[in-house]
Amino acid sequence: MDNIVFLMTKTPIQGIIKTRLAKSIGNCNVKKFTLLNIENIKKNLINKKNLDFFLYTSPKKKFRSFSFNFYKNTILQKGFNLGEKIWYLKSIVNKNFIVVGSDIPDINIQNLNYAFKLLKKSDMVIGPSFDNGFWLIGFSKRKAINYPFKNIRWGTEHVLNDLDKNTKKYNIKICFCEKLRDIDIIDDYCDYMNKV
């Protein structure tokens, strides 16, 4: 396979996933929401001829459900923050790859194919989210690049701007794909549920 998709997620166990959202809708609903999103992504990606699919997960705990289990295509996350965890993949993968989260209900195969198309002419691809973060990030195998996540203010409205500044500073060529909503807080969740 020339292209790899990593689904980055915590093991969907109540009390460790989507803790901010869980305060508003409860642990049970957060778990159900996460599992449904994982199932949607798996249906979009598994057995696609041009894509290889991996779970990139933490922590390693025994967990079985209709949509989530530890199988051969599972890599455990390494790093202390989101940037370090994503960069670990860059250090071990010598192919074009993208990383997506498990809280993007509108994601589809067209979004991902477009991201890989953009990687043919760029060093990085970013899928911006409505909270000024990103729902997708990907890296080309074209050339080595500097670490782009230095001094990112994770968990704030500055994430995308900080990342954009770093890519300019290090002369990293980036492209942006579609803007999608990630579901982090109750307002995001209500907007999503009103569309379903």
mmCIF file of C-alpha atoms in Angstrom:
data_model
loop_
_atom_site.group_PDB
_atom_site.id
_atom_site.type_symbol
_atom_site.label_atom_id
_atom_site.label_comp_id
_atom_site.label_asym_id
_atom_site.label_seq_id
_atom_site.Cartn_x
_atom_site.Cartn_y
_atom_site.Cartn_z
ATOM 1 C CA MET A 1 0.000 0.000 0.000
ATOM 2 C CA ASP A 2 1.195 3.502 -0.815
ATOM 3 C CA ASN A 3 -1.235 5.359 1.467
ATOM 4 C CA ILE A 4 -1.975 4.713 5.136
ATOM 5 C CA VAL A 5 -4.787 6.029 7.335
ATOM 6 C CA PHE A 6 -4.360 6.021 11.107
ATOM 7 C CA LEU A 7 -7.474 6.325 13.238
ATOM 8 C CA MET A 8 -6.252 7.958 16.440
ATOM 9 C CA THR A 9 -8.428 7.167 19.425
ATOM 10 C CA LYS A 10 -8.375 6.261 23.056
ATOM 11 C CA THR A 11 -9.719 2.832 23.851
ATOM 12 C CA PRO A 12 -13.476 3.520 24.165
ATOM 13 C CA ILE A 13 -13.811 2.817 27.865
ATOM 14 C CA GLN A 14 -16.137 4.939 29.960
ATOM 15 C CA GLY A 15 -14.305 7.534 31.971
ATOM 16 C CA ILE A 16 -11.251 7.911 29.713
ATOM 17 C CA ILE A 17 -12.770 9.034 26.402
ATOM 18 C CA LYS A 18 -14.110 12.502 25.539
ATOM 19 C CA THR A 19 -14.122 13.596 29.170
ATOM 20 C CA ARG A 20 -15.198 17.179 28.420
ATOM 21 C CA LEU A 21 -18.200 15.987 26.446
ATOM 22 C CA ALA A 22 -18.978 13.270 28.992
ATOM 23 C CA LYS A 23 -19.583 15.940 31.635
ATOM 24 C CA SER A 24 -22.553 17.134 29.563
ATOM 25 C CA ILE A 25 -24.025 13.971 28.005
ATOM 26 C CA GLY A 26 -22.725 11.201 30.259
ATOM 27 C CA ASN A 27 -20.131 8.472 29.873
ATOM 28 C CA CYS A 28 -22.530 5.984 28.298
ATOM 29 C CA ASN A 29 -23.569 8.349 25.500
ATOM 30 C CA VAL A 30 -19.947 9.348 24.832
ATOM 31 C CA LYS A 31 -18.936 5.702 24.528
ATOM 32 C CA LYS A 32 -21.806 4.991 22.135
ATOM 33 C CA PHE A 33 -20.976 8.064 20.047
ATOM 34 C CA THR A 34 -17.299 7.109 19.814
ATOM 35 C CA LEU A 35 -18.036 3.512 18.842
ATOM 36 C CA LEU A 36 -20.448 4.610 16.110
ATOM 37 C CA ASN A 37 -17.808 6.940 14.658
ATOM 38 C CA ILE A 38 -15.158 4.227 14.729
ATOM 39 C CA GLU A 39 -17.550 1.873 12.965
ATOM 40 C CA ASN A 40 -18.280 4.506 10.307
ATOM 41 C CA ILE A 41 -14.582 5.048 9.608
ATOM 42 C CA LYS A 42 -13.879 1.325 9.497
ATOM 43 C CA LYS A 43 -16.691 0.794 6.975
ATOM 44 C CA ASN A 44 -15.214 3.550 4.826
ATOM 45 C CA LEU A 45 -11.660 2.243 4.968
ATOM 46 C CA ILE A 46 -11.362 -1.483 5.550
ATOM 47 C CA ASN A 47 -10.605 -3.473 2.389
ATOM 48 C CA LYS A 48 -10.055 -0.400 0.212
ATOM 49 C CA LYS A 49 -7.502 -1.328 -2.446
ATOM 50 C CA ASN A 50 -5.559 1.921 -2.316
ATOM 51 C CA LEU A 51 -5.523 2.388 1.478
ATOM 52 C CA ASP A 52 -4.084 0.584 4.465
ATOM 53 C CA PHE A 53 -5.892 1.156 7.760
ATOM 54 C CA PHE A 54 -4.487 1.122 11.312
ATOM 55 C CA LEU A 55 -5.806 1.913 14.757
ATOM 56 C CA TYR A 56 -3.450 4.221 16.655
ATOM 57 C CA THR A 57 -4.689 3.827 20.181
ATOM 58 C CA SER A 58 -4.081 4.240 23.888
ATOM 59 C CA PRO A 59 -4.165 2.824 26.482
ATOM 60 C CA LYS A 60 -3.688 -0.882 25.810
ATOM 61 C CA LYS A 61 -6.528 -2.521 27.646
ATOM 62 C CA LYS A 62 -8.616 -5.523 26.775
ATOM 63 C CA PHE A 63 -11.759 -4.287 25.102
ATOM 64 C CA ARG A 64 -14.149 -5.927 22.673
ATOM 65 C CA SER A 65 -17.177 -4.486 20.931
ATOM 66 C CA PHE A 66 -18.921 -4.701 17.598
ATOM 67 C CA SER A 67 -16.610 -2.048 16.229
ATOM 68 C CA PHE A 68 -13.410 -1.965 18.241
ATOM 69 C CA ASN A 69 -10.882 -4.584 19.131
ATOM 70 C CA PHE A 70 -7.152 -4.986 19.131
ATOM 71 C CA TYR A 71 -6.164 -6.718 15.931
ATOM 72 C CA LYS A 72 -2.991 -6.956 13.866
ATOM 73 C CA ASN A 73 -3.320 -3.404 12.489
ATOM 74 C CA THR A 74 -3.013 -1.696 15.870
ATOM 75 C CA ILE A 75 -0.187 0.598 16.966
ATOM 76 C CA LEU A 76 0.069 1.957 20.491
ATOM 77 C CA GLN A 77 0.485 5.697 20.857
ATOM 78 C CA LYS A 78 3.832 7.093 22.017
ATOM 79 C CA GLY A 79 4.442 10.656 23.181
ATOM 80 C CA PHE A 80 3.188 13.085 25.812
ATOM 81 C CA ASN A 81 1.074 15.450 23.725
ATOM 82 C CA LEU A 82 -0.769 15.280 20.420
ATOM 83 C CA GLY A 83 2.169 16.609 18.412
ATOM 84 C CA GLU A 84 4.615 14.072 19.816
ATOM 85 C CA LYS A 85 2.158 11.239 19.218
ATOM 86 C CA ILE A 86 1.644 12.238 15.586
ATOM 87 C CA TRP A 87 5.378 12.778 15.055
ATOM 88 C CA TYR A 88 6.092 9.268 16.343
ATOM 89 C CA LEU A 89 4.169 7.945 13.324
ATOM 90 C CA LYS A 90 6.267 10.164 11.052
ATOM 91 C CA SER A 91 9.388 8.565 12.537
ATOM 92 C CA ILE A 92 8.279 4.986 11.789
ATOM 93 C CA VAL A 93 6.289 5.319 8.550
ATOM 94 C CA ASN A 94 8.001 5.753 5.196
ATOM 95 C CA LYS A 95 4.827 6.224 3.169
ATOM 96 C CA ASN A 96 2.226 8.925 2.675
ATOM 97 C CA PHE A 97 -0.107 8.826 5.653
ATOM 98 C CA ILE A 98 -2.900 10.741 7.320
ATOM 99 C CA VAL A 99 -4.206 10.736 10.873
ATOM 100 C CA VAL A 100 -7.854 11.297 11.762
ATOM 101 C CA GLY A 101 -9.705 11.306 15.060
ATOM 102 C CA SER A 102 -12.642 9.204 16.213
ATOM 103 C CA ASP A 103 -14.893 12.238 16.759
ATOM 104 C CA ILE A 104 -15.519 13.282 13.134
ATOM 105 C CA PRO A 105 -18.992 11.966 12.216
ATOM 106 C CA ASP A 106 -19.082 13.575 8.750
ATOM 107 C CA ILE A 107 -15.884 11.952 7.495
ATOM 108 C CA ASN A 108 -16.094 9.908 4.293
ATOM 109 C CA ILE A 109 -13.816 8.202 1.790
ATOM 110 C CA GLN A 110 -13.963 11.198 -0.566
ATOM 111 C CA ASN A 111 -12.460 13.429 2.158
ATOM 112 C CA LEU A 112 -9.588 11.011 2.636
ATOM 113 C CA ASN A 113 -8.914 10.467 -1.053
ATOM 114 C CA TYR A 114 -8.786 14.232 -1.533
ATOM 115 C CA ALA A 115 -6.280 14.560 1.320
ATOM 116 C CA PHE A 116 -3.993 12.011 -0.326
ATOM 117 C CA LYS A 117 -4.363 13.806 -3.640
ATOM 118 C CA LEU A 118 -3.145 17.014 -1.984
ATOM 119 C CA LEU A 119 -0.164 15.175 -0.504
ATOM 120 C CA LYS A 120 1.128 14.529 -4.014
ATOM 121 C CA LYS A 121 1.995 18.233 -4.264
ATOM 122 C CA SER A 122 2.729 19.157 -0.651
ATOM 123 C CA ASP A 123 4.703 18.119 2.419
ATOM 124 C CA MET A 124 1.709 18.195 4.736
ATOM 125 C CA VAL A 125 -2.061 18.273 4.447
ATOM 126 C CA ILE A 126 -4.326 19.698 7.135
ATOM 127 C CA GLY A 127 -8.069 19.350 7.564
ATOM 128 C CA PRO A 128 -9.157 22.386 9.601
ATOM 129 C CA SER A 129 -11.955 22.094 12.137
ATOM 130 C CA PHE A 130 -14.478 24.681 13.224
ATOM 131 C CA ASP A 131 -12.799 25.165 16.606
ATOM 132 C CA ASN A 132 -9.556 26.333 14.940
ATOM 133 C CA GLY A 133 -7.875 22.985 15.381
ATOM 134 C CA PHE A 134 -7.657 20.187 12.851
ATOM 135 C CA TRP A 135 -9.565 16.975 12.235
ATOM 136 C CA LEU A 136 -6.994 15.530 9.828
ATOM 137 C CA ILE A 137 -3.263 15.853 9.396
ATOM 138 C CA GLY A 138 -1.087 14.051 6.900
ATOM 139 C CA PHE A 139 2.497 13.817 5.767
ATOM 140 C CA SER A 140 4.112 13.117 2.423
ATOM 141 C CA LYS A 141 7.121 10.854 2.079
ATOM 142 C CA ARG A 142 8.614 13.360 -0.425
ATOM 143 C CA LYS A 143 11.219 14.832 1.897
ATOM 144 C CA ALA A 144 12.340 15.184 5.496
ATOM 145 C CA ILE A 145 10.800 18.109 7.361
ATOM 146 C CA ASN A 146 11.389 19.809 10.707
ATOM 147 C CA TYR A 147 9.186 19.052 13.700
ATOM 148 C CA PRO A 148 6.122 21.255 13.062
ATOM 149 C CA PHE A 149 4.505 21.059 16.515
ATOM 150 C CA LYS A 150 6.852 23.169 18.623
ATOM 151 C CA ASN A 151 5.073 25.513 21.058
ATOM 152 C CA ILE A 152 1.580 24.545 19.893
ATOM 153 C CA ARG A 153 -1.003 25.678 22.437
ATOM 154 C CA TRP A 154 -2.928 22.408 22.492
ATOM 155 C CA GLY A 155 -6.574 22.492 23.521
ATOM 156 C CA THR A 156 -7.020 26.168 22.630
ATOM 157 C CA GLU A 157 -8.356 28.212 19.718
ATOM 158 C CA HIS A 158 -4.730 28.904 18.698
ATOM 159 C CA VAL A 159 -3.799 25.396 17.523
ATOM 160 C CA LEU A 160 -4.260 25.882 13.791
ATOM 161 C CA ASN A 161 -2.653 29.326 13.776
ATOM 162 C CA ASP A 162 0.361 28.069 15.755
ATOM 163 C CA LEU A 163 0.779 25.137 13.380
ATOM 164 C CA ASP A 164 0.493 27.369 10.316
ATOM 165 C CA LYS A 165 3.201 29.685 11.705
ATOM 166 C CA ASN A 166 5.530 26.740 12.265
ATOM 167 C CA THR A 167 5.085 25.394 8.753
ATOM 168 C CA LYS A 168 5.918 28.817 7.306
ATOM 169 C CA LYS A 169 8.935 29.159 9.597
ATOM 170 C CA TYR A 170 10.335 25.780 8.507
ATOM 171 C CA ASN A 171 9.391 26.171 4.836
ATOM 172 C CA ILE A 172 7.003 23.218 4.956
ATOM 173 C CA LYS A 173 4.629 23.235 2.006
ATOM 174 C CA ILE A 174 1.066 22.605 3.199
ATOM 175 C CA CYS A 175 -2.351 22.231 1.611
ATOM 176 C CA PHE A 176 -5.718 22.464 3.306
ATOM 177 C CA CYS A 177 -8.628 20.121 2.648
ATOM 178 C CA GLU A 178 -12.271 20.492 3.689
ATOM 179 C CA LYS A 179 -13.273 21.952 7.015
ATOM 180 C CA LEU A 180 -15.192 19.471 9.185
ATOM 181 C CA ARG A 181 -16.533 19.546 12.713
ATOM 182 C CA ASP A 182 -14.973 17.511 15.474
ATOM 183 C CA ILE A 183 -17.212 16.831 18.438
ATOM 184 C CA ASP A 184 -15.510 18.005 21.621
ATOM 185 C CA ILE A 185 -18.140 19.902 23.601
ATOM 186 C CA ILE A 186 -21.906 19.916 24.072
ATOM 187 C CA ASP A 187 -22.512 22.625 21.424
ATOM 188 C CA ASP A 188 -20.742 20.492 18.803
ATOM 189 C CA TYR A 189 -22.746 17.455 19.851
ATOM 190 C CA CYS A 190 -26.089 19.293 19.705
ATOM 191 C CA ASP A 191 -25.304 20.680 16.236
ATOM 192 C CA TYR A 192 -24.476 17.156 15.071
ATOM 193 C CA MET A 193 -27.599 15.588 16.622
ATOM 194 C CA ASN A 194 -29.815 18.255 15.020
ATOM 195 C CA LYS A 195 -28.523 17.144 11.595
ATOM 196 C CA VAL A 196 -29.015 13.417 12.165
#
